[in-house]
Coordinates of C-alpha atoms and ligand atoms in Angstrom, one line a residue:
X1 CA -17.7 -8.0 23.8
X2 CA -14.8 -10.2 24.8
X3 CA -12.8 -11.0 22.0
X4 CA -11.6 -14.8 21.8
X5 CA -7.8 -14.6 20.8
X6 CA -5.6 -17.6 19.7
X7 CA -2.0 -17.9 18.6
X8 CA -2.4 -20.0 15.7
X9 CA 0.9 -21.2 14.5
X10 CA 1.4 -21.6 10.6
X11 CA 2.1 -25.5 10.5
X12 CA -0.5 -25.9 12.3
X13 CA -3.1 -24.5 9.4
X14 CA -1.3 -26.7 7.3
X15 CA -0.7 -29.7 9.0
X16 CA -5.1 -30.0 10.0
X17 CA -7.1 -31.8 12.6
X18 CA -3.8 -33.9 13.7
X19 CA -1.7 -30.7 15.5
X20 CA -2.2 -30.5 19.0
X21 CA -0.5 -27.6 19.5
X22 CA -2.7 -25.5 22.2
X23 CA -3.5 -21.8 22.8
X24 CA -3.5 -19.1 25.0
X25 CA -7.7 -19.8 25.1
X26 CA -7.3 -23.0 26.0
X27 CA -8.1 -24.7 22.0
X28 CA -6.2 -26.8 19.7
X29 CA -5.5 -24.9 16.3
X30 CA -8.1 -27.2 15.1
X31 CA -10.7 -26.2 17.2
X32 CA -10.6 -22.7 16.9
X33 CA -10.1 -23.5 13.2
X34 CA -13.8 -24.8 13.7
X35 CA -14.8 -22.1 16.3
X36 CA -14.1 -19.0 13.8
X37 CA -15.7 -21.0 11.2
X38 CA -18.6 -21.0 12.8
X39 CA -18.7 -17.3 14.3
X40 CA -18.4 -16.7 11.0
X41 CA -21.1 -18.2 9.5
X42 CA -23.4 -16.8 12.3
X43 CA -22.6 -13.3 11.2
X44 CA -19.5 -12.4 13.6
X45 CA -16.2 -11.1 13.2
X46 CA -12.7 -12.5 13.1
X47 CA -9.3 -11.3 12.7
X48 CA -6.8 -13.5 10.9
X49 CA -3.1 -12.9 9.4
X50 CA -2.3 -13.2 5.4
X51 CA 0.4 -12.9 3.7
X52 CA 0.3 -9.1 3.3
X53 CA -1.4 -7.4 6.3
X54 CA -3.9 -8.4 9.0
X55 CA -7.7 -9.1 7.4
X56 CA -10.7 -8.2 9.4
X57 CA -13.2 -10.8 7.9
X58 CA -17.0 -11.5 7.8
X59 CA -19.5 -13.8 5.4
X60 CA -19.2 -11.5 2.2
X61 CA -22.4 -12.8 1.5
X62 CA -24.0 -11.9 4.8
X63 CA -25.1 -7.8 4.9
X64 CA -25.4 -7.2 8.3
X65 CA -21.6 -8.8 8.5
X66 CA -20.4 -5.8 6.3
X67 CA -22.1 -3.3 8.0
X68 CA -20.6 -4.8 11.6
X69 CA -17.1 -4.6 9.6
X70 CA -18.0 -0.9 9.0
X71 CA -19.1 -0.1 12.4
X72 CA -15.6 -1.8 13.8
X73 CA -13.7 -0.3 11.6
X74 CA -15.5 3.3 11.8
X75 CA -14.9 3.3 8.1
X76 CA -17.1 4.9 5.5
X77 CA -19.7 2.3 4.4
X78 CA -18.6 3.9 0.2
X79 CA -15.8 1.8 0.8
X80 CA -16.1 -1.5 -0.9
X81 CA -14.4 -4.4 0.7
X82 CA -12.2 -7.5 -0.8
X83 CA -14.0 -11.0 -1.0
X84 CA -11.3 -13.5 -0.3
X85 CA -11.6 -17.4 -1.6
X86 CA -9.8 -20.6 -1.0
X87 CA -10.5 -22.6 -4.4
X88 CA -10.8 -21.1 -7.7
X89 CA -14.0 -23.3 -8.2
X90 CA -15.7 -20.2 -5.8
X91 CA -15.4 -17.9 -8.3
X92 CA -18.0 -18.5 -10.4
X93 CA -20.3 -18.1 -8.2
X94 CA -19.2 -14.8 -7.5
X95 CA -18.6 -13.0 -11.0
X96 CA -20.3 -12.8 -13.7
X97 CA -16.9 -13.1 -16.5
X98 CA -13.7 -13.8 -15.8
X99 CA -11.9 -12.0 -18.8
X100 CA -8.6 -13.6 -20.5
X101 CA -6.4 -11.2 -18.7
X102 CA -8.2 -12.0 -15.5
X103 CA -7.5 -15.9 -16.3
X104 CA -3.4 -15.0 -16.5
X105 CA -3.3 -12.9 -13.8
X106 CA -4.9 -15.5 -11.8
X107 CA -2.8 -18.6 -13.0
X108 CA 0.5 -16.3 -12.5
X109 CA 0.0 -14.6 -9.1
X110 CA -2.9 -17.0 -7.0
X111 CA -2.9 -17.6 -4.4
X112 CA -0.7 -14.2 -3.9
X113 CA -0.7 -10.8 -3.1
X114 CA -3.3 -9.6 -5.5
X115 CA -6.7 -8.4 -5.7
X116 CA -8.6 -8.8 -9.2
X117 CA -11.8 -6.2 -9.8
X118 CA -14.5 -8.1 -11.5
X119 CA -18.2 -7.9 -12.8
X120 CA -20.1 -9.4 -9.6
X121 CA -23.0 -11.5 -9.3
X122 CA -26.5 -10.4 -7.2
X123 CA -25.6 -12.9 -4.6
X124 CA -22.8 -10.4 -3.4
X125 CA -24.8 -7.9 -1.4
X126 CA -24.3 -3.8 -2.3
X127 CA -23.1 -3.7 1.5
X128 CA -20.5 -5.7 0.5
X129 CA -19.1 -3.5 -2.6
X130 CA -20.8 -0.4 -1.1
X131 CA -23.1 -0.2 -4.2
X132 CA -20.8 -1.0 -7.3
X133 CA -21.7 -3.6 -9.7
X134 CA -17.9 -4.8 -9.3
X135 CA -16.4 -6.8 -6.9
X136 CA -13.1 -7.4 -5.5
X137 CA -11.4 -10.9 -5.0
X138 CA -8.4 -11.8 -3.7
X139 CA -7.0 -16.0 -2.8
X140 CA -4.4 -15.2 -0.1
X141 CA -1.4 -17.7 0.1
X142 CA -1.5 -17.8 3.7
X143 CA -2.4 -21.1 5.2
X144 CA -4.1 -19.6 7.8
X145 CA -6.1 -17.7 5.7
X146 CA -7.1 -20.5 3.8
X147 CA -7.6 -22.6 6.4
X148 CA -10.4 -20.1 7.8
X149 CA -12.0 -19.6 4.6
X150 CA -12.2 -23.2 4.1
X151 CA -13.4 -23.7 7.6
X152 CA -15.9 -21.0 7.1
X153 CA -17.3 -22.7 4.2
X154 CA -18.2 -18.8 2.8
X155 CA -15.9 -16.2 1.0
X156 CA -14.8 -13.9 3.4
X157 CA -14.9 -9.9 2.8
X158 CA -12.0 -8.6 4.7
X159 CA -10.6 -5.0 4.6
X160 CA -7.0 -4.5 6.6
X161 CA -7.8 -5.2 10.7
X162 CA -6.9 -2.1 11.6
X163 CA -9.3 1.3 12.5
X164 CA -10.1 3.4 9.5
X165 CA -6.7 5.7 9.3
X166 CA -4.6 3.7 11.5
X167 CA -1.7 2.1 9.7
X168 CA -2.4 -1.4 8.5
X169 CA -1.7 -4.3 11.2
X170 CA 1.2 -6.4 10.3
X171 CA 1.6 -7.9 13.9
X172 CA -1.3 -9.4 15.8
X173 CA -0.4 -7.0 18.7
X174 CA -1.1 -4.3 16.3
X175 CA -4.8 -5.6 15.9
X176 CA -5.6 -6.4 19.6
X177 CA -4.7 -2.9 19.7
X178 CA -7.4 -1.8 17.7
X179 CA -10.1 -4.4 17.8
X180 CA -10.4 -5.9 20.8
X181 CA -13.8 -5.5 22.4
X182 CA -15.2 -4.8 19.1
X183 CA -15.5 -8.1 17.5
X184 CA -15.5 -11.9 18.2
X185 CA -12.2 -13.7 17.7
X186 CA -8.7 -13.0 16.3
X187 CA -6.3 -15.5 15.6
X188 CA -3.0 -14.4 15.9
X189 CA -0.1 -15.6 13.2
X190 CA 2.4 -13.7 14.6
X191 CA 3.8 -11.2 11.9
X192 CA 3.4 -11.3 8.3
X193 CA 5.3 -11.5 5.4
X194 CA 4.6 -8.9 2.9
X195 CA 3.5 -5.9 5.3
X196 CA 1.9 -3.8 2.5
X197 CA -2.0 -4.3 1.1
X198 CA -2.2 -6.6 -2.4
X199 CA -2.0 -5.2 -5.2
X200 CA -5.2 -4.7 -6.8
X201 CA -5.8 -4.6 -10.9
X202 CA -8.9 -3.8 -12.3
X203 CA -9.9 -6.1 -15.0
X204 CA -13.1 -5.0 -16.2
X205 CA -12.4 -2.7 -18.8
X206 CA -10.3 -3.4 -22.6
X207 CA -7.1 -2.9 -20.7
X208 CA -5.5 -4.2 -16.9
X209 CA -5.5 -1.1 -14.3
X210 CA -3.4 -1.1 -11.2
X211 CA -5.5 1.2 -9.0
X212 CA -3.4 0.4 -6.0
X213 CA 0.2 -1.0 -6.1
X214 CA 1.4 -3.8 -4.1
X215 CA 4.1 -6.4 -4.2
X216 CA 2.7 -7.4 -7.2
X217 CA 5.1 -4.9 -9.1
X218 CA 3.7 -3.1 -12.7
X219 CA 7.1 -4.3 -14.0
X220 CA 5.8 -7.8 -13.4
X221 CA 2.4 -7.4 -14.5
X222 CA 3.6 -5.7 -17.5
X223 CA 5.9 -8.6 -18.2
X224 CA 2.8 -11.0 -18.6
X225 CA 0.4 -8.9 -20.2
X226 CA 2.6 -6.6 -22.2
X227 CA 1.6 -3.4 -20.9
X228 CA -0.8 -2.1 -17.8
X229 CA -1.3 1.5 -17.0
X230 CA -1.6 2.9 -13.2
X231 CA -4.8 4.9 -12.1
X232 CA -3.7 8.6 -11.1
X233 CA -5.0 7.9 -7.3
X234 CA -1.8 5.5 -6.8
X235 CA 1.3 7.7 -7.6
X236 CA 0.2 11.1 -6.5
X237 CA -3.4 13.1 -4.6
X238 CA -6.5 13.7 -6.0
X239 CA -7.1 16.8 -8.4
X240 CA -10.3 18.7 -7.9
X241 CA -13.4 16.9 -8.4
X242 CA -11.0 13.7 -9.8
X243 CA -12.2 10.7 -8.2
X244 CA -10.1 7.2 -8.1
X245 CA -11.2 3.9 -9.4
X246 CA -10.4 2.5 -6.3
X247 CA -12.9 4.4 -3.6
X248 CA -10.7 4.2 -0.7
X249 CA -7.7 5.4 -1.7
X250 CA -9.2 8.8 -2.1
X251 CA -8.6 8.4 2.2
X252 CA -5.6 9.8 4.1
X253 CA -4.6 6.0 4.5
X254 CA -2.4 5.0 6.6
X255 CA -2.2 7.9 8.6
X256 CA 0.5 8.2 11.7
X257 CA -1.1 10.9 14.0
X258 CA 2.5 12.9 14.1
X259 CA 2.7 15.2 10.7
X260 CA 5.0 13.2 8.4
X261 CA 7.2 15.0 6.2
X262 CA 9.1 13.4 3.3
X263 CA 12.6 14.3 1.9
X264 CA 13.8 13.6 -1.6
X265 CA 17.0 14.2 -3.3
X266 CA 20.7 12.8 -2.6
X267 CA 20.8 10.9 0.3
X268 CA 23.7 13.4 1.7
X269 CA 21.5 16.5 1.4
X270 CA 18.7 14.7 2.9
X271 CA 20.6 14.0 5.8
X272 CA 21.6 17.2 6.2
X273 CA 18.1 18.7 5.7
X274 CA 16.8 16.3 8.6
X275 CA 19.5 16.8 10.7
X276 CA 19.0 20.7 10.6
X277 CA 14.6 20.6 11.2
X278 CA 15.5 17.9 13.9
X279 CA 17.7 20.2 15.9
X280 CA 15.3 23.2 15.3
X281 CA 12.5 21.0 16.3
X282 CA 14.7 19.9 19.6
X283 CA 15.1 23.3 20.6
X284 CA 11.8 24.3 20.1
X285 CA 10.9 21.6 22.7
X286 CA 9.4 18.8 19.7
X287 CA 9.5 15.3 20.1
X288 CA 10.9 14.1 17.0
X289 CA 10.9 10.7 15.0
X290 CA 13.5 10.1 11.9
X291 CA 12.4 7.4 9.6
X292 CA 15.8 6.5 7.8
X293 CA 17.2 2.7 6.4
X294 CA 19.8 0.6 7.4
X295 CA 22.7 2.7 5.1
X296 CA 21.9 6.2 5.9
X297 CA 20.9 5.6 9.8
X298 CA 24.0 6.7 11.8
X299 CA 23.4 9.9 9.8
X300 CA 20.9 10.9 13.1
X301 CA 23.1 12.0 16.2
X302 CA 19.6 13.6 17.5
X303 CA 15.6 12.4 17.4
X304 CA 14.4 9.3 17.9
X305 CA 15.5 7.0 14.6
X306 CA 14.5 3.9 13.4
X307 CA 15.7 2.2 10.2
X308 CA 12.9 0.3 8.4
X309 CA 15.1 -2.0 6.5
X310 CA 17.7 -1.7 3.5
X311 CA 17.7 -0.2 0.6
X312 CA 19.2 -3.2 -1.0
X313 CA 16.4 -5.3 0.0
X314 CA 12.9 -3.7 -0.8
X315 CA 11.1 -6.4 0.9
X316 CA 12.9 -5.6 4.3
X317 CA 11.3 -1.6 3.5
X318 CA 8.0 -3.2 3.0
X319 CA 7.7 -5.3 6.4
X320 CA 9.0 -2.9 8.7
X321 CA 6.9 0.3 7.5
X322 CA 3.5 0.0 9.3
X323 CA 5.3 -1.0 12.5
X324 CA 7.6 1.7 12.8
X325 CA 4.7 4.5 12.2
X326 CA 3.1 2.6 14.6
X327 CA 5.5 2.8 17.0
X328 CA 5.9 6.5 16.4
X329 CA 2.6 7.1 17.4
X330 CA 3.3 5.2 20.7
X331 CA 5.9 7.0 21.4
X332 CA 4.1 10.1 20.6
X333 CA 6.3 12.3 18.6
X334 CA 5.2 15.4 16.9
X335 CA 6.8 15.5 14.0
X336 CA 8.4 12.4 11.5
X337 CA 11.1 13.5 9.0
X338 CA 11.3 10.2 6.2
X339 CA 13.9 9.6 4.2
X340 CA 12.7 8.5 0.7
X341 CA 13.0 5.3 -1.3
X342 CA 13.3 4.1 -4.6
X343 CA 10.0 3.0 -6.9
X344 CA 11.3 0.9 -9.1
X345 CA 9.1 -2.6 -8.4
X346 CA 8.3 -3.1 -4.6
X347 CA 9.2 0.4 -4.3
X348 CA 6.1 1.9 -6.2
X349 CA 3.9 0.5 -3.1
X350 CA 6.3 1.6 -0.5
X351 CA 6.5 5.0 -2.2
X352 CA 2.9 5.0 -2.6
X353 CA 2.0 4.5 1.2
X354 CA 4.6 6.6 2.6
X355 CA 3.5 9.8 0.4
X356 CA -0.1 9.2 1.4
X357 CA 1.0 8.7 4.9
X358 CA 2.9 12.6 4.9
X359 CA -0.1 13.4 2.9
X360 CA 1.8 14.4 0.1
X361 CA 4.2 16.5 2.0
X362 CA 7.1 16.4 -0.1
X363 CA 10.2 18.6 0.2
X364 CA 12.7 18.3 -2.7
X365 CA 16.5 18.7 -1.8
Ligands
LIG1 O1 -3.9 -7.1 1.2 C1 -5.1 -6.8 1.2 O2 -5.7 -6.5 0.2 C2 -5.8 -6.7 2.6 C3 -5.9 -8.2 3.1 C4 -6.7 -8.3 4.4 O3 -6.4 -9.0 2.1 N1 -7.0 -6.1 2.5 C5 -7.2 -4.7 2.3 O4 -8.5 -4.3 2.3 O5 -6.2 -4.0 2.1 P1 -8.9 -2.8 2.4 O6 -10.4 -2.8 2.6 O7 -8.1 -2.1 3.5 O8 -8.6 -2.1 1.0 C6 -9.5 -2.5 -0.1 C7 -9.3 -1.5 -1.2 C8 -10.0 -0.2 -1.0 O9 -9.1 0.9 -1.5 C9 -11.2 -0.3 -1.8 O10 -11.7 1.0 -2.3 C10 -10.8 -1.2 -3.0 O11 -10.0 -2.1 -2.4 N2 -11.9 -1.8 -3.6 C11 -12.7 -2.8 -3.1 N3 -13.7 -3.2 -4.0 C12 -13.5 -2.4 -5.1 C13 -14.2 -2.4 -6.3 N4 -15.2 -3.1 -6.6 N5 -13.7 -1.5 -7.2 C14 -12.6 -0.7 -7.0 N6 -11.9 -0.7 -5.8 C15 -12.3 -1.6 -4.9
LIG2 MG1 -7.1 -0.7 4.6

């Protein structure tokens, strides 16, 4: 299939019909606005940035458009996917209660980074929640992302763009990479804000659940609803026969296809650690990748280092981490040696990705 793709600049979602800023394909933001609306309504697939990674959407009330997301993804079809919306007025029609905490958690953090789990409605198709009676909704901030879903005239279920154990796409490039050929259109946004997956909270039993942390921090849903526990899956791997509330993050997410190792402790010792397993690792003829931050990064003579951002500035951390393992596995190393980060707020969800990405791998120092 040839894949439409069209740079879609952000004032131009904004700014509507007027802009007349072209693309690389030859339309107007407004027309392929309209085009992408319209693929989607037929049953096709289209790419589009939000605020926190790369979406790969379909009608979320269309089954055979979940089941193409599955098959272009190569994902497991258990895995349910999130229905985004544009207006709040679209929710009704897609849950069956909206529950008090629900209602604040809404009015604090939409449209945001955050995916709610609630009691669906029959008009959302199993395909679409891979057989749970819940569903999970998210109103992205991005304009483009509005735009589309508006333009669609549909909600739109959207898992990250990127193949099933890839690191998340935070840069168009990253999703041409994986999904051209495989489905219709993808507008490129250029890169995106957050760079880590919303946070999603479970709202359907007594009490708020995180089930998979985001840059919606605990410490600020805890400082609207008083108190919100984290499901096990989110700070550390499954136990036998455990299973998460959140069916996909009982997956090697996020996977860089060099073995990642993580190193914890004082940030000296760490060094020192790396510095030693790199050398090894360069005499044994390895290709070696050192994941490190702006402050501790000219502690790596040898290996091919790359700082993801400062320590002082979470959000920096969060942007640059799926780019950099995706770079690694350009560059093909064999091995990744990460420093570790703090996970106090933003840090929980950067903590959380890169222990699932070393698959646990931990070596205290
Ligand atoms: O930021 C994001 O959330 C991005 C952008 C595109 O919005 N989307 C995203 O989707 O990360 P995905 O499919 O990669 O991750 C969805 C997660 C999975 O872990 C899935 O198991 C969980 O949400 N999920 C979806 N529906 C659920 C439900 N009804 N109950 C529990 N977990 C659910
Ligand atoms: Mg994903």
């Amino acid at each position: 299939m040839d894949t439409i793709i069209v740079t879609m600049p952000r004032e131009a979602a904004q700014t509507g019909p007027q802009s007349d800023a072209g693309g690389p394909a030859g339309m107007t933001p407004a027309e392929a606005l309209e085009k992408a609306g319209e693929i989607l309504r037929s049953g096709g697939l289209v790419a589009f940035p939000t605020e926190t990674v790369y979406g790969l959407g379909g009608n979320a009330l269309d089954k055979e458009a979940a089941r193409k997301i599955y098959a272009a993804k190569g994902r497991p079809s258990d895995n349910p996917l999130i229905v985004h919306i544009a207006d709040l007025g679209e929710l009704d029609e897609l849950v069956s209660e909206i529950p008090p905490m629900a209602e604040r958690l809404m009015e604090a953090f939409w449209p945001g980074p955050m995916t709610l789990i609630l009691r669906k409605k029959s008009i959302i198709p199993d395909e679409t929640t891979g057989g749970l009676d819940t569903v999970a909704v998210r109103m992205p901030s991005d304009p483009i992302a509005a735009a589309l879903i508006r333009a669609a005239g549909v909600p739109i279920a959207a898992p990250s763009a990127n193949r099933s154990g890839r690191p998340s796409p935070t840069r168009a490039g990253h999703v041409i990479e994986d999904m051209r050929g495989r489905i219709e259109m993808i507008l490129d946004g250029g890169p995106v804000g957050i760079g880590l997956e919303s946070t999603i909270i479970d709202c359907t039993e007594e009490s708020p659940v995180i089930l998979r942390p985001g840059y919606i921090s605990r410490e600020m849903v805890a400082g609207l609803l008083g108190s919100v526990s984290l499901d096990a899956a989110s700070t550390g791997p499954m136990k036998e026969g455990e299973r998460p509330r959140a069916p996909g993050m009982k997956y090697r997410h996020y996977a860089p296809k060099a073995a990642l190792t993580l190193f914890e402790g004082e940030s000296g010792a760490v060094a020192e650690q790396i510095r030693m397993r790199t050398a090894d690792g360069l005499r044994a003829g390895k290709r070696i990748g050192i994941l490190a931050a702006d402050e501790t990064f000219s502690n790596y003579p040898e290996g091919i280092v790359r700082s993801i951002g400062s320590r002082e500035r979470a959000e920096t951390v969060a942007h640059n981490l799926f780019a950099v393992l995706r770079e690694f596995d350009d560059l093909d190393v064999d091995v990744i040696y990460s420093e570790s980060f703090s996970s106090e707020g933003l840090g929980q969800a950067i903590m959380n990705r890169l222990m699932k990405a070393a698959g646990y791998q931990i070596v205290h120092v």
